[in-house]
Every structure is written in C-alpha cells, then in structure tokens.
Amino acid sequence: MNRQRKNEITQQRIISALIVLINEKGFTNLTVSDIARVAELSRGTFYVYYLDKYDLLEKVEQNLITNLTRLMQTNIDCTISWLDHSETKKNTENLTDSPYRSFIQSFDYLDQNRTIIKSLLSQNGDSQFLYQLKTLIDKQIKEHYQLIFKDEKNVIPIDYKHDLLITSLMSIIGHWLQKESPESPTEIAEILINSRLLASYQLK
C-alpha cells in the first residue's frame, strides 16, 4: 500500500470516528482523545493530519461545501442551457439522458455523504454547517435568478419568492436526508423538478 492510500485510509478512519462521536455525545462534548480511541489511532497520528477537533470539522465541512458548489454550478448552468435550446420533449422519460442527469449528481453526492451530512445537520452537530449549506443555495439562486424565473409573472414579491424557494429546497433536502427509506437520487430529483419550485423550468 502506497503512502497516499495509507493517508487516505487513516483520514477516513478519523472522519468515521468523528461521525460516531457526534451522534453519541455531540461535537461540543467530544475530544481528540475520543476520536483517537474510536479510530484506534494514537493522538500523535491525529495531529499529523489536524490541528484539533475544530480543524477537523472545518476541513470536513469545507470539502463537502466545495464539492457541492462545483456540482451545483455545473448543474444549473447545464440545465438552463439545455432547456433554452433543446427541442426535445421535456418529460421525465428522458430525465437521465438530459443535463438533468448532472442535476441528479448533486443528490447522488448528498446520498453518498448522507451519514456525515446528517450528523452535521443534527442537533448534536454544527449549526454553522446548516448556515453554510443555506448560503450556498442562496448564492446559486441569486446568480441565476433572472434565468430561473424569467417567464414567471411577478405575482409574489421577489424577496418572498426567493426566500420561499430557498426554504423549500432546504426543507426537501433535510426531509430526504432524514428518511429511513429514502428515494433514490433520481427519484428525489424528479420530485423536485416536477414541483412548482422551479416553475419556469417545470417539465411539460
């Protein structure tokens, strides 16, 4: 086993231990000694990778947010471009053959990281992560606002429409992540696409 792979495995053991401890006692109450014990590593090994538990938390959250930002940016750009230029019938039958497949990738990433995200969003986790996630969605909606809502009548004031969209998206994501038998990424993406949240780009 090469050094890089060994480092990846060690870091994953540390992160897995963090998840277990957040669920058991909460981030506030856990210690580096706890993490090392659960990960079956020495404290010295932990400090090779992280300064303290806060540094570990920050790096884990930053990695999640960075990957979601990249996926969301690509998803929104591709989806809007496809819907503006494609003459293909927009229905759920061709969902996975269109750029909506890229949209599904966001949910696939959330699903792959469901355990850690659920822990971070729980009462025992980090309230700042919820703020980071909401800020990310807010930023993406603001950057593409005119395109997303370009065909809608301004019946609802813009600020309320914007807040309703973000709140609804956060609620759907949170509900889906907490389900014991959740829908697949494709199914939850289909539910969202067929909702009235993205009304201008609702599938016909």
Short mmCIF file of C-alpha atoms in Angstrom, two decimals:
data_model
loop_
_atom_site.label_atom_id
_atom_site.label_comp_id
_atom_site.label_asym_id
_atom_site.label_seq_id
_atom_site.Cartn_x
_atom_site.Cartn_y
_atom_site.Cartn_z
CA MET A 1 0.00 0.00 0.00
CA ASN A 2 1.49 3.36 -1.02
CA ARG A 3 1.73 6.30 1.37
CA GLN A 4 -1.04 8.32 -0.27
CA ARG A 5 -3.52 5.48 0.03
CA LYS A 6 -2.47 4.86 3.63
CA ASN A 7 -3.04 8.54 4.44
CA GLU A 8 -6.49 8.44 2.84
CA ILE A 9 -7.48 5.39 4.89
CA THR A 10 -6.22 6.98 8.12
CA GLN A 11 -8.12 10.20 7.46
CA GLN A 12 -11.27 8.25 6.68
CA ARG A 13 -10.95 6.40 9.99
CA ILE A 14 -10.69 9.75 11.77
CA ILE A 15 -13.74 11.11 9.95
CA SER A 16 -15.71 7.93 10.65
CA ALA A 17 -14.83 8.27 14.34
CA LEU A 18 -15.99 11.90 14.25
CA ILE A 19 -19.37 10.81 12.88
CA VAL A 20 -19.82 8.16 15.56
CA LEU A 21 -18.93 10.58 18.34
CA ILE A 22 -21.13 13.41 17.06
CA ASN A 23 -24.07 11.03 17.13
CA GLU A 24 -23.14 9.64 20.56
CA LYS A 25 -22.21 12.74 22.54
CA GLY A 26 -22.29 15.76 20.26
CA PHE A 27 -19.41 17.72 18.75
CA THR A 28 -19.18 20.10 21.70
CA ASN A 29 -18.52 17.26 24.14
CA LEU A 30 -16.13 15.10 22.14
CA THR A 31 -12.34 15.34 22.45
CA VAL A 32 -9.32 14.47 20.33
CA SER A 33 -8.69 11.57 22.73
CA ASP A 34 -12.19 10.29 22.00
CA ILE A 35 -11.56 10.48 18.25
CA ALA A 36 -8.23 8.70 18.53
CA ARG A 37 -9.76 5.97 20.70
CA VAL A 38 -12.70 5.29 18.37
CA ALA A 39 -10.46 5.46 15.28
CA GLU A 40 -7.98 3.13 17.04
CA LEU A 41 -5.14 5.55 16.40
CA SER A 42 -2.73 7.45 18.62
CA ARG A 43 -3.29 11.12 19.41
CA GLY A 44 0.02 11.76 17.67
CA THR A 45 -1.33 10.27 14.45
CA PHE A 46 -4.39 12.52 14.68
CA TYR A 47 -2.18 15.60 14.99
CA VAL A 48 -0.28 14.64 11.86
CA TYR A 49 -3.43 15.47 9.90
CA TYR A 50 -5.33 18.00 12.00
CA LEU A 51 -4.54 20.75 14.49
CA ASP A 52 -7.52 19.95 16.72
CA LYS A 53 -11.14 18.84 16.51
CA TYR A 54 -12.18 22.23 15.12
CA ASP A 55 -9.65 21.97 12.30
CA LEU A 56 -11.01 18.50 11.51
CA LEU A 57 -14.58 19.79 11.45
CA GLU A 58 -13.66 22.75 9.27
CA LYS A 59 -11.83 20.59 6.72
CA VAL A 60 -14.68 18.07 6.54
CA GLU A 61 -17.29 20.79 6.04
CA GLN A 62 -15.16 22.72 3.57
CA ASN A 63 -14.68 19.62 1.45
CA LEU A 64 -18.45 18.99 1.37
CA ILE A 65 -19.30 22.61 0.52
CA THR A 66 -16.58 22.85 -2.16
CA ASN A 67 -17.79 19.73 -3.94
CA LEU A 68 -21.45 20.77 -3.70
CA THR A 69 -20.61 24.23 -5.03
CA ARG A 70 -18.90 22.73 -8.07
CA LEU A 71 -21.76 20.33 -8.73
CA MET A 72 -24.50 22.94 -8.27
CA GLN A 73 -22.78 25.45 -10.54
CA THR A 74 -22.41 22.88 -13.30
CA ASN A 75 -25.94 21.58 -12.77
CA ILE A 76 -27.70 24.92 -13.01
CA ASP A 77 -25.66 26.12 -16.00
CA CYS A 78 -26.15 22.89 -17.96
CA THR A 79 -29.83 22.57 -17.14
CA ILE A 80 -30.70 26.16 -18.08
CA SER A 81 -28.70 25.92 -21.31
CA TRP A 82 -30.36 22.66 -22.30
CA LEU A 83 -33.86 23.89 -21.55
CA ASP A 84 -33.26 27.10 -23.51
CA HIS A 85 -32.03 25.35 -26.67
CA SER A 86 -33.35 21.82 -26.73
CA GLU A 87 -36.43 20.97 -28.79
CA THR A 88 -36.65 17.60 -27.10
CA LYS A 89 -39.90 16.88 -25.31
CA LYS A 90 -39.20 17.67 -21.69
CA ASN A 91 -40.64 14.86 -19.67
CA THR A 92 -39.43 12.52 -17.02
CA GLU A 93 -38.91 9.73 -19.57
CA ASN A 94 -35.73 11.37 -20.86
CA LEU A 95 -34.65 12.64 -17.43
CA THR A 96 -31.43 10.63 -17.19
CA ASP A 97 -30.45 11.32 -20.82
CA SER A 98 -30.57 15.10 -20.43
CA PRO A 99 -28.42 17.53 -18.45
CA TYR A 100 -30.83 16.79 -15.60
CA ARG A 101 -28.51 13.84 -15.07
CA SER A 102 -26.00 16.41 -13.87
CA PHE A 103 -28.67 17.81 -11.55
CA ILE A 104 -29.16 14.33 -10.15
CA GLN A 105 -25.44 14.18 -9.39
CA SER A 106 -25.92 16.74 -6.62
CA PHE A 107 -28.37 14.43 -4.90
CA ASP A 108 -26.11 11.48 -5.60
CA TYR A 109 -23.28 13.30 -3.81
CA LEU A 110 -25.57 14.10 -0.87
CA ASP A 111 -26.61 10.46 -0.78
CA GLN A 112 -23.01 9.21 -0.82
CA ASN A 113 -22.22 11.51 2.10
CA ARG A 114 -25.58 11.08 3.84
CA THR A 115 -24.12 9.83 7.14
CA ILE A 116 -21.76 12.73 7.76
CA ILE A 117 -24.20 15.36 6.46
CA LYS A 118 -26.99 14.02 8.68
CA SER A 119 -24.65 14.16 11.67
CA LEU A 120 -23.55 17.72 10.92
CA LEU A 121 -27.14 18.89 10.46
CA SER A 122 -28.37 17.18 13.63
CA GLN A 123 -28.78 18.90 16.99
CA ASN A 124 -25.52 17.27 18.07
CA GLY A 125 -23.70 18.56 15.01
CA ASP A 126 -22.66 22.01 13.85
CA SER A 127 -25.31 24.69 13.36
CA GLN A 128 -22.87 26.60 11.18
CA PHE A 129 -22.95 23.83 8.58
CA LEU A 130 -26.69 24.41 8.06
CA TYR A 131 -25.89 28.10 7.56
CA GLN A 132 -23.14 27.23 5.06
CA LEU A 133 -25.46 24.95 3.09
CA LYS A 134 -28.23 27.54 3.03
CA THR A 135 -25.76 30.25 1.99
CA LEU A 136 -24.53 28.05 -0.87
CA ILE A 137 -28.05 27.51 -2.21
CA ASP A 138 -28.86 31.20 -1.72
CA LYS A 139 -25.77 32.23 -3.71
CA GLN A 140 -26.55 29.89 -6.60
CA ILE A 141 -30.15 31.07 -6.82
CA LYS A 142 -29.10 34.72 -6.76
CA GLU A 143 -26.56 34.20 -9.54
CA HIS A 144 -29.15 32.57 -11.81
CA TYR A 145 -32.28 34.30 -10.56
CA GLN A 146 -33.28 36.07 -13.77
CA LEU A 147 -32.88 32.89 -15.79
CA ILE A 148 -34.71 30.67 -13.35
CA PHE A 149 -37.71 32.97 -13.02
CA LYS A 150 -37.59 34.79 -16.37
CA ASP A 151 -41.01 33.54 -17.54
CA GLU A 152 -42.91 34.00 -14.31
CA LYS A 153 -45.33 36.79 -13.57
CA ASN A 154 -44.33 38.82 -10.56
CA VAL A 155 -47.41 37.95 -8.53
CA ILE A 156 -45.26 37.31 -5.48
CA PRO A 157 -42.69 39.97 -4.49
CA ILE A 158 -39.16 38.91 -5.44
CA ASP A 159 -37.81 38.79 -1.89
CA TYR A 160 -40.62 36.47 -0.75
CA LYS A 161 -40.28 34.28 -3.84
CA HIS A 162 -36.57 33.97 -3.24
CA ASP A 163 -36.99 33.08 0.44
CA LEU A 164 -39.76 30.57 -0.31
CA LEU A 165 -37.58 28.80 -2.86
CA ILE A 166 -34.56 28.52 -0.56
CA THR A 167 -36.65 27.45 2.43
CA SER A 168 -38.46 24.83 0.36
CA LEU A 169 -35.26 23.42 -1.10
CA MET A 170 -33.66 23.19 2.35
CA SER A 171 -36.77 21.50 3.73
CA ILE A 172 -36.90 18.93 0.93
CA ILE A 173 -33.19 18.13 1.22
CA GLY A 174 -33.41 17.85 5.01
CA HIS A 175 -36.50 15.63 4.86
CA TRP A 176 -34.94 13.35 2.26
CA LEU A 177 -31.68 13.01 4.19
CA GLN A 178 -33.52 12.04 7.38
CA LYS A 179 -35.72 9.35 5.82
CA GLU A 180 -35.01 5.77 6.84
CA SER A 181 -36.00 4.52 3.38
CA PRO A 182 -35.17 7.49 1.14
CA GLU A 183 -35.93 7.79 -2.54
CA SER A 184 -33.03 7.34 -4.93
CA PRO A 185 -31.18 10.48 -6.16
CA THR A 186 -33.03 10.15 -9.48
CA GLU A 187 -36.41 9.90 -7.76
CA ILE A 188 -35.86 12.89 -5.46
CA ALA A 189 -34.55 14.96 -8.38
CA GLU A 190 -37.66 14.04 -10.34
CA ILE A 191 -39.88 15.06 -7.43
CA LEU A 192 -38.13 18.42 -7.21
CA ILE A 193 -38.17 19.02 -10.97
CA ASN A 194 -41.90 18.24 -11.17
CA SER A 195 -42.71 20.52 -8.25
CA ARG A 196 -43.57 24.20 -8.61
CA LEU A 197 -40.29 25.28 -7.05
CA LEU A 198 -38.58 25.81 -10.39
CA ALA A 199 -41.79 26.80 -12.13
CA SER A 200 -40.22 28.38 -15.20
CA TYR A 201 -38.41 25.15 -15.98
CA GLN A 202 -41.06 22.70 -14.92
CA LEU A 203 -41.13 19.64 -17.18
CA LYS A 204 -44.10 19.66 -19.54
#
